[in-house]
Amino acid sequence: MTELNKESLKHEGHVYCHLGQVPGVIEPYQVSDTEIRMPYLRQGSLSRYIRAHRESVNNMRRLQWLQEAAHIIRRVHERRVLIADIATRNFLLDENLSLQMCDSTESVIVADDEDLVEFVSEDCVSVKSDVARFGSMMYEVISGYRCEFFYTRHRDRSR
């Protein structure tokens, strides 16, 4: 395991510990500096499920998933964590086809003395970028097609 992988795993474990029990966020069995043990959800990711069942998933189910995802994102933000990588591949389905968010590798914990709404990390992670990523996820859930985009910090071009 490379040093970068170790740091990434340690960071993700720290985020899961910070979050604690958040409904809709997968809860690890064990977190250490060298591993994170998670429950296995055999339905797999939302992205894979949508691709495999494109014709049989009705609009009510799709809207239910989006509503679930919105509530999960809100609860995570309430814990002062920006998610960064909001995507259908990072939402797993349990046996009832309910969402469980996973993968906090790129998440950012915002300090209590920072304004969560105005905060922007060095990697341009913010509440606004999470909302934009959720919009991209909404498009994919409804249409079945991925919508990727990249963003950079706004630069003052008048200089």
mmCIF file with all atom_site columns, C-alpha atoms in Angstrom:
data_model
loop_
_atom_site.group_PDB
_atom_site.id
_atom_site.type_symbol
_atom_site.label_atom_id
_atom_site.label_alt_id
_atom_site.label_comp_id
_atom_site.label_asym_id
_atom_site.label_entity_id
_atom_site.label_seq_id
_atom_site.pdbx_PDB_ins_code
_atom_site.Cartn_x
_atom_site.Cartn_y
_atom_site.Cartn_z
_atom_site.occupancy
_atom_site.B_iso_or_equiv
_atom_site.pdbx_formal_charge
_atom_site.auth_seq_id
_atom_site.auth_comp_id
_atom_site.auth_asym_id
_atom_site.auth_atom_id
_atom_site.pdbx_PDB_model_num
ATOM 1   C CA . MET A 1 1   ? 0.000   0.000  0.000   1.00 0.00 ? 1   MET A CA 1
ATOM 2   C CA . THR A 1 2   ? 1.447   3.361  -1.014  1.00 0.00 ? 2   THR A CA 1
ATOM 3   C CA . GLU A 1 3   ? 1.770   6.249  1.393   1.00 0.00 ? 3   GLU A CA 1
ATOM 4   C CA . LEU A 1 4   ? -0.903  8.147  -0.583  1.00 0.00 ? 4   LEU A CA 1
ATOM 5   C CA . ASN A 1 5   ? -3.304  5.200  -0.238  1.00 0.00 ? 5   ASN A CA 1
ATOM 6   C CA . LYS A 1 6   ? -2.627  5.034  3.496   1.00 0.00 ? 6   LYS A CA 1
ATOM 7   C CA . GLU A 1 7   ? -3.343  8.745  3.927   1.00 0.00 ? 7   GLU A CA 1
ATOM 8   C CA . SER A 1 8   ? -6.494  8.480  1.828   1.00 0.00 ? 8   SER A CA 1
ATOM 9   C CA . LEU A 1 9   ? -7.759  5.525  3.879   1.00 0.00 ? 9   LEU A CA 1
ATOM 10  C CA . LYS A 1 10  ? -6.932  7.296  7.126   1.00 0.00 ? 10  LYS A CA 1
ATOM 11  C CA . HIS A 1 11  ? -8.797  10.414 5.961   1.00 0.00 ? 11  HIS A CA 1
ATOM 12  C CA . GLU A 1 12  ? -11.849 8.411  4.906   1.00 0.00 ? 12  GLU A CA 1
ATOM 13  C CA . GLY A 1 13  ? -11.890 6.614  8.258   1.00 0.00 ? 13  GLY A CA 1
ATOM 14  C CA . HIS A 1 14  ? -11.668 9.955  10.053  1.00 0.00 ? 14  HIS A CA 1
ATOM 15  C CA . VAL A 1 15  ? -14.678 11.236 8.066   1.00 0.00 ? 15  VAL A CA 1
ATOM 16  C CA . TYR A 1 16  ? -16.742 8.143  8.932   1.00 0.00 ? 16  TYR A CA 1
ATOM 17  C CA . CYS A 1 17  ? -15.843 8.543  12.624  1.00 0.00 ? 17  CYS A CA 1
ATOM 18  C CA . HIS A 1 18  ? -16.747 12.243 12.492  1.00 0.00 ? 18  HIS A CA 1
ATOM 19  C CA . LEU A 1 19  ? -20.110 11.469 10.898  1.00 0.00 ? 19  LEU A CA 1
ATOM 20  C CA . GLY A 1 20  ? -21.034 8.777  13.394  1.00 0.00 ? 20  GLY A CA 1
ATOM 21  C CA . GLN A 1 21  ? -24.447 7.287  12.728  1.00 0.00 ? 21  GLN A CA 1
ATOM 22  C CA . VAL A 1 22  ? -26.141 9.215  9.942   1.00 0.00 ? 22  VAL A CA 1
ATOM 23  C CA . PRO A 1 23  ? -29.240 7.589  8.445   1.00 0.00 ? 23  PRO A CA 1
ATOM 24  C CA . GLY A 1 24  ? -28.490 6.768  4.818   1.00 0.00 ? 24  GLY A CA 1
ATOM 25  C CA . VAL A 1 25  ? -24.703 6.716  5.228   1.00 0.00 ? 25  VAL A CA 1
ATOM 26  C CA . ILE A 1 26  ? -23.198 3.244  5.295   1.00 0.00 ? 26  ILE A CA 1
ATOM 27  C CA . GLU A 1 27  ? -21.866 2.469  8.734   1.00 0.00 ? 27  GLU A CA 1
ATOM 28  C CA . PRO A 1 28  ? -18.498 0.705  8.795   1.00 0.00 ? 28  PRO A CA 1
ATOM 29  C CA . TYR A 1 29  ? -18.069 -2.328 11.051  1.00 0.00 ? 29  TYR A CA 1
ATOM 30  C CA . GLN A 1 30  ? -14.515 -1.313 11.789  1.00 0.00 ? 30  GLN A CA 1
ATOM 31  C CA . VAL A 1 31  ? -12.303 1.683  11.057  1.00 0.00 ? 31  VAL A CA 1
ATOM 32  C CA . SER A 1 32  ? -8.528  1.723  11.518  1.00 0.00 ? 32  SER A CA 1
ATOM 33  C CA . ASP A 1 33  ? -5.562  3.403  9.855   1.00 0.00 ? 33  ASP A CA 1
ATOM 34  C CA . THR A 1 34  ? -5.107  0.376  7.605   1.00 0.00 ? 34  THR A CA 1
ATOM 35  C CA . GLU A 1 35  ? -8.655  -0.730 6.771   1.00 0.00 ? 35  GLU A CA 1
ATOM 36  C CA . ILE A 1 36  ? -12.318 0.145  6.750   1.00 0.00 ? 36  ILE A CA 1
ATOM 37  C CA . ARG A 1 37  ? -14.658 -2.843 6.986   1.00 0.00 ? 37  ARG A CA 1
ATOM 38  C CA . MET A 1 38  ? -18.086 -2.252 5.484   1.00 0.00 ? 38  MET A CA 1
ATOM 39  C CA . PRO A 1 39  ? -21.216 -4.318 5.176   1.00 0.00 ? 39  PRO A CA 1
ATOM 40  C CA . TYR A 1 40  ? -21.703 -5.948 1.795   1.00 0.00 ? 40  TYR A CA 1
ATOM 41  C CA . LEU A 1 41  ? -24.779 -4.668 -0.038  1.00 0.00 ? 41  LEU A CA 1
ATOM 42  C CA . ARG A 1 42  ? -25.440 -7.206 -2.768  1.00 0.00 ? 42  ARG A CA 1
ATOM 43  C CA . GLN A 1 43  ? -27.663 -4.922 -4.858  1.00 0.00 ? 43  GLN A CA 1
ATOM 44  C CA . GLY A 1 44  ? -24.531 -2.913 -5.639  1.00 0.00 ? 44  GLY A CA 1
ATOM 45  C CA . SER A 1 45  ? -24.337 0.717  -6.666  1.00 0.00 ? 45  SER A CA 1
ATOM 46  C CA . LEU A 1 46  ? -27.219 2.836  -7.865  1.00 0.00 ? 46  LEU A CA 1
ATOM 47  C CA . SER A 1 47  ? -25.398 3.459  -11.152 1.00 0.00 ? 47  SER A CA 1
ATOM 48  C CA . ARG A 1 48  ? -25.006 -0.240 -11.858 1.00 0.00 ? 48  ARG A CA 1
ATOM 49  C CA . TYR A 1 49  ? -28.588 -0.993 -10.832 1.00 0.00 ? 49  TYR A CA 1
ATOM 50  C CA . ILE A 1 50  ? -30.004 1.727  -13.108 1.00 0.00 ? 50  ILE A CA 1
ATOM 51  C CA . ARG A 1 51  ? -27.965 0.432  -16.063 1.00 0.00 ? 51  ARG A CA 1
ATOM 52  C CA . ALA A 1 52  ? -29.047 -3.173 -15.449 1.00 0.00 ? 52  ALA A CA 1
ATOM 53  C CA . HIS A 1 53  ? -32.741 -2.363 -14.864 1.00 0.00 ? 53  HIS A CA 1
ATOM 54  C CA . ARG A 1 54  ? -33.187 0.716  -17.051 1.00 0.00 ? 54  ARG A CA 1
ATOM 55  C CA . GLU A 1 55  ? -36.548 -0.368 -18.492 1.00 0.00 ? 55  GLU A CA 1
ATOM 56  C CA . SER A 1 56  ? -38.066 -1.754 -15.294 1.00 0.00 ? 56  SER A CA 1
ATOM 57  C CA . VAL A 1 57  ? -37.298 1.111  -12.886 1.00 0.00 ? 57  VAL A CA 1
ATOM 58  C CA . ASN A 1 58  ? -40.324 3.400  -12.826 1.00 0.00 ? 58  ASN A CA 1
ATOM 59  C CA . ASN A 1 59  ? -40.281 7.162  -12.319 1.00 0.00 ? 59  ASN A CA 1
ATOM 60  C CA . MET A 1 60  ? -41.698 6.921  -8.794  1.00 0.00 ? 60  MET A CA 1
ATOM 61  C CA . ARG A 1 61  ? -38.732 4.786  -7.732  1.00 0.00 ? 61  ARG A CA 1
ATOM 62  C CA . ARG A 1 62  ? -36.316 7.208  -9.391  1.00 0.00 ? 62  ARG A CA 1
ATOM 63  C CA . LEU A 1 63  ? -37.899 10.174 -7.587  1.00 0.00 ? 63  LEU A CA 1
ATOM 64  C CA . GLN A 1 64  ? -37.824 8.248  -4.317  1.00 0.00 ? 64  GLN A CA 1
ATOM 65  C CA . TRP A 1 65  ? -34.071 7.680  -4.733  1.00 0.00 ? 65  TRP A CA 1
ATOM 66  C CA . LEU A 1 66  ? -33.504 11.369 -5.441  1.00 0.00 ? 66  LEU A CA 1
ATOM 67  C CA . GLN A 1 67  ? -35.504 12.381 -2.386  1.00 0.00 ? 67  GLN A CA 1
ATOM 68  C CA . GLU A 1 68  ? -33.542 9.890  -0.251  1.00 0.00 ? 68  GLU A CA 1
ATOM 69  C CA . ALA A 1 69  ? -30.242 11.197 -1.636  1.00 0.00 ? 69  ALA A CA 1
ATOM 70  C CA . ALA A 1 70  ? -31.237 14.815 -0.931  1.00 0.00 ? 70  ALA A CA 1
ATOM 71  C CA . HIS A 1 71  ? -32.051 13.951 2.688   1.00 0.00 ? 71  HIS A CA 1
ATOM 72  C CA . ILE A 1 72  ? -28.782 12.034 3.105   1.00 0.00 ? 72  ILE A CA 1
ATOM 73  C CA . ILE A 1 73  ? -26.776 14.949 1.677   1.00 0.00 ? 73  ILE A CA 1
ATOM 74  C CA . ARG A 1 74  ? -28.598 17.381 3.999   1.00 0.00 ? 74  ARG A CA 1
ATOM 75  C CA . ARG A 1 75  ? -27.855 15.206 7.043   1.00 0.00 ? 75  ARG A CA 1
ATOM 76  C CA . VAL A 1 76  ? -24.176 14.939 6.090   1.00 0.00 ? 76  VAL A CA 1
ATOM 77  C CA . HIS A 1 77  ? -23.975 18.722 5.619   1.00 0.00 ? 77  HIS A CA 1
ATOM 78  C CA . GLU A 1 78  ? -25.571 19.150 9.054   1.00 0.00 ? 78  GLU A CA 1
ATOM 79  C CA . ARG A 1 79  ? -22.513 17.305 10.422  1.00 0.00 ? 79  ARG A CA 1
ATOM 80  C CA . ARG A 1 80  ? -20.353 19.933 8.658   1.00 0.00 ? 80  ARG A CA 1
ATOM 81  C CA . VAL A 1 81  ? -19.039 17.526 6.042   1.00 0.00 ? 81  VAL A CA 1
ATOM 82  C CA . LEU A 1 82  ? -18.863 18.412 2.352   1.00 0.00 ? 82  LEU A CA 1
ATOM 83  C CA . ILE A 1 83  ? -19.139 15.276 0.247   1.00 0.00 ? 83  ILE A CA 1
ATOM 84  C CA . ALA A 1 84  ? -17.351 16.322 -2.966  1.00 0.00 ? 84  ALA A CA 1
ATOM 85  C CA . ASP A 1 85  ? -17.953 13.081 -4.883  1.00 0.00 ? 85  ASP A CA 1
ATOM 86  C CA . ILE A 1 86  ? -21.740 12.914 -5.140  1.00 0.00 ? 86  ILE A CA 1
ATOM 87  C CA . ALA A 1 87  ? -22.457 10.334 -7.810  1.00 0.00 ? 87  ALA A CA 1
ATOM 88  C CA . THR A 1 88  ? -24.690 7.323  -8.381  1.00 0.00 ? 88  THR A CA 1
ATOM 89  C CA . ARG A 1 89  ? -21.622 5.061  -8.061  1.00 0.00 ? 89  ARG A CA 1
ATOM 90  C CA . ASN A 1 90  ? -21.279 6.216  -4.430  1.00 0.00 ? 90  ASN A CA 1
ATOM 91  C CA . PHE A 1 91  ? -24.805 5.307  -3.389  1.00 0.00 ? 91  PHE A CA 1
ATOM 92  C CA . LEU A 1 92  ? -25.312 1.616  -2.677  1.00 0.00 ? 92  LEU A CA 1
ATOM 93  C CA . LEU A 1 93  ? -28.682 -0.136 -2.530  1.00 0.00 ? 93  LEU A CA 1
ATOM 94  C CA . ASP A 1 94  ? -29.721 -2.238 0.444   1.00 0.00 ? 94  ASP A CA 1
ATOM 95  C CA . GLU A 1 95  ? -32.088 -5.207 0.247   1.00 0.00 ? 95  GLU A CA 1
ATOM 96  C CA . ASN A 1 96  ? -35.104 -2.818 0.161   1.00 0.00 ? 96  ASN A CA 1
ATOM 97  C CA . LEU A 1 97  ? -33.502 -0.749 -2.633  1.00 0.00 ? 97  LEU A CA 1
ATOM 98  C CA . SER A 1 98  ? -32.954 2.123  -0.193  1.00 0.00 ? 98  SER A CA 1
ATOM 99  C CA . LEU A 1 99  ? -29.813 4.224  -0.592  1.00 0.00 ? 99  LEU A CA 1
ATOM 100 C CA . GLN A 1 100 ? -26.692 4.014  1.533   1.00 0.00 ? 100 GLN A CA 1
ATOM 101 C CA . MET A 1 101 ? -24.031 6.603  0.711   1.00 0.00 ? 101 MET A CA 1
ATOM 102 C CA . CYS A 1 102 ? -20.431 5.393  0.706   1.00 0.00 ? 102 CYS A CA 1
ATOM 103 C CA . ASP A 1 103 ? -16.959 6.653  -0.255  1.00 0.00 ? 103 ASP A CA 1
ATOM 104 C CA . SER A 1 104 ? -15.868 9.636  1.800   1.00 0.00 ? 104 SER A CA 1
ATOM 105 C CA . THR A 1 105 ? -12.391 9.727  0.293   1.00 0.00 ? 105 THR A CA 1
ATOM 106 C CA . GLU A 1 106 ? -12.744 13.255 -1.097  1.00 0.00 ? 106 GLU A CA 1
ATOM 107 C CA . SER A 1 107 ? -15.004 14.606 1.659   1.00 0.00 ? 107 SER A CA 1
ATOM 108 C CA . VAL A 1 108 ? -14.006 17.677 3.646   1.00 0.00 ? 108 VAL A CA 1
ATOM 109 C CA . ILE A 1 109 ? -14.792 18.292 7.306   1.00 0.00 ? 109 ILE A CA 1
ATOM 110 C CA . VAL A 1 110 ? -15.439 22.005 7.791   1.00 0.00 ? 110 VAL A CA 1
ATOM 111 C CA . ALA A 1 111 ? -14.221 23.486 11.077  1.00 0.00 ? 111 ALA A CA 1
ATOM 112 C CA . ASP A 1 112 ? -16.816 24.896 13.467  1.00 0.00 ? 112 ASP A CA 1
ATOM 113 C CA . ASP A 1 113 ? -15.371 28.395 13.134  1.00 0.00 ? 113 ASP A CA 1
ATOM 114 C CA . GLU A 1 114 ? -15.870 28.402 9.337   1.00 0.00 ? 114 GLU A CA 1
ATOM 115 C CA . ASP A 1 115 ? -19.074 29.475 7.591   1.00 0.00 ? 115 ASP A CA 1
ATOM 116 C CA . LEU A 1 116 ? -20.207 26.225 5.950   1.00 0.00 ? 116 LEU A CA 1
ATOM 117 C CA . VAL A 1 117 ? -22.147 27.978 3.178   1.00 0.00 ? 117 VAL A CA 1
ATOM 118 C CA . GLU A 1 118 ? -19.234 30.246 2.215   1.00 0.00 ? 118 GLU A CA 1
ATOM 119 C CA . PHE A 1 119 ? -16.434 27.719 2.726   1.00 0.00 ? 119 PHE A CA 1
ATOM 120 C CA . VAL A 1 120 ? -14.451 26.608 -0.348  1.00 0.00 ? 120 VAL A CA 1
ATOM 121 C CA . SER A 1 121 ? -11.615 24.102 0.068   1.00 0.00 ? 121 SER A CA 1
ATOM 122 C CA . GLU A 1 122 ? -8.314  24.156 -1.828  1.00 0.00 ? 122 GLU A CA 1
ATOM 123 C CA . ASP A 1 123 ? -9.859  21.582 -4.188  1.00 0.00 ? 123 ASP A CA 1
ATOM 124 C CA . CYS A 1 124 ? -12.915 23.813 -4.803  1.00 0.00 ? 124 CYS A CA 1
ATOM 125 C CA . VAL A 1 125 ? -15.197 21.665 -2.634  1.00 0.00 ? 125 VAL A CA 1
ATOM 126 C CA . SER A 1 126 ? -18.138 23.640 -1.282  1.00 0.00 ? 126 SER A CA 1
ATOM 127 C CA . VAL A 1 127 ? -21.849 23.427 -0.603  1.00 0.00 ? 127 VAL A CA 1
ATOM 128 C CA . LYS A 1 128 ? -22.361 24.836 -4.102  1.00 0.00 ? 128 LYS A CA 1
ATOM 129 C CA . SER A 1 129 ? -20.192 22.143 -5.695  1.00 0.00 ? 129 SER A CA 1
ATOM 130 C CA . ASP A 1 130 ? -22.106 19.469 -3.763  1.00 0.00 ? 130 ASP A CA 1
ATOM 131 C CA . VAL A 1 131 ? -25.386 20.922 -5.067  1.00 0.00 ? 131 VAL A CA 1
ATOM 132 C CA . ALA A 1 132 ? -23.999 20.930 -8.617  1.00 0.00 ? 132 ALA A CA 1
ATOM 133 C CA . ARG A 1 133 ? -22.856 17.315 -8.292  1.00 0.00 ? 133 ARG A CA 1
ATOM 134 C CA . PHE A 1 134 ? -26.276 16.365 -6.947  1.00 0.00 ? 134 PHE A CA 1
ATOM 135 C CA . GLY A 1 135 ? -27.812 18.024 -10.022 1.00 0.00 ? 135 GLY A CA 1
ATOM 136 C CA . SER A 1 136 ? -25.591 15.852 -12.193 1.00 0.00 ? 136 SER A CA 1
ATOM 137 C CA . MET A 1 137 ? -26.702 12.795 -10.240 1.00 0.00 ? 137 MET A CA 1
ATOM 138 C CA . MET A 1 138 ? -30.351 13.809 -10.682 1.00 0.00 ? 138 MET A CA 1
ATOM 139 C CA . TYR A 1 139 ? -29.853 13.958 -14.426 1.00 0.00 ? 139 TYR A CA 1
ATOM 140 C CA . GLU A 1 140 ? -28.339 10.470 -14.462 1.00 0.00 ? 140 GLU A CA 1
ATOM 141 C CA . VAL A 1 141 ? -31.067 8.934  -12.286 1.00 0.00 ? 141 VAL A CA 1
ATOM 142 C CA . ILE A 1 142 ? -33.829 10.397 -14.466 1.00 0.00 ? 142 ILE A CA 1
ATOM 143 C CA . SER A 1 143 ? -32.271 10.006 -17.925 1.00 0.00 ? 143 SER A CA 1
ATOM 144 C CA . GLY A 1 144 ? -29.989 7.018  -17.398 1.00 0.00 ? 144 GLY A CA 1
ATOM 145 C CA . TYR A 1 145 ? -27.049 8.954  -18.854 1.00 0.00 ? 145 TYR A CA 1
ATOM 146 C CA . ARG A 1 146 ? -24.054 10.267 -16.939 1.00 0.00 ? 146 ARG A CA 1
ATOM 147 C CA . CYS A 1 147 ? -23.325 13.959 -16.849 1.00 0.00 ? 147 CYS A CA 1
ATOM 148 C CA . GLU A 1 148 ? -19.743 14.744 -15.849 1.00 0.00 ? 148 GLU A CA 1
ATOM 149 C CA . PHE A 1 149 ? -18.358 18.203 -15.354 1.00 0.00 ? 149 PHE A CA 1
ATOM 150 C CA . PHE A 1 150 ? -15.303 19.799 -13.908 1.00 0.00 ? 150 PHE A CA 1
ATOM 151 C CA . TYR A 1 151 ? -14.972 23.124 -12.192 1.00 0.00 ? 151 TYR A CA 1
ATOM 152 C CA . THR A 1 152 ? -12.220 25.447 -11.171 1.00 0.00 ? 152 THR A CA 1
ATOM 153 C CA . ARG A 1 153 ? -11.942 28.327 -8.803  1.00 0.00 ? 153 ARG A CA 1
ATOM 154 C CA . HIS A 1 154 ? -13.264 31.575 -10.333 1.00 0.00 ? 154 HIS A CA 1
ATOM 155 C CA . ARG A 1 155 ? -10.465 33.879 -11.359 1.00 0.00 ? 155 ARG A CA 1
ATOM 156 C CA . ASP A 1 156 ? -10.680 37.649 -11.547 1.00 0.00 ? 156 ASP A CA 1
ATOM 157 C CA . ARG A 1 157 ? -9.866  38.309 -15.222 1.00 0.00 ? 157 ARG A CA 1
ATOM 158 C CA . SER A 1 158 ? -9.655  42.091 -14.754 1.00 0.00 ? 158 SER A CA 1
ATOM 159 C CA . ARG A 1 159 ? -6.086  41.902 -13.433 1.00 0.00 ? 159 ARG A CA 1
#
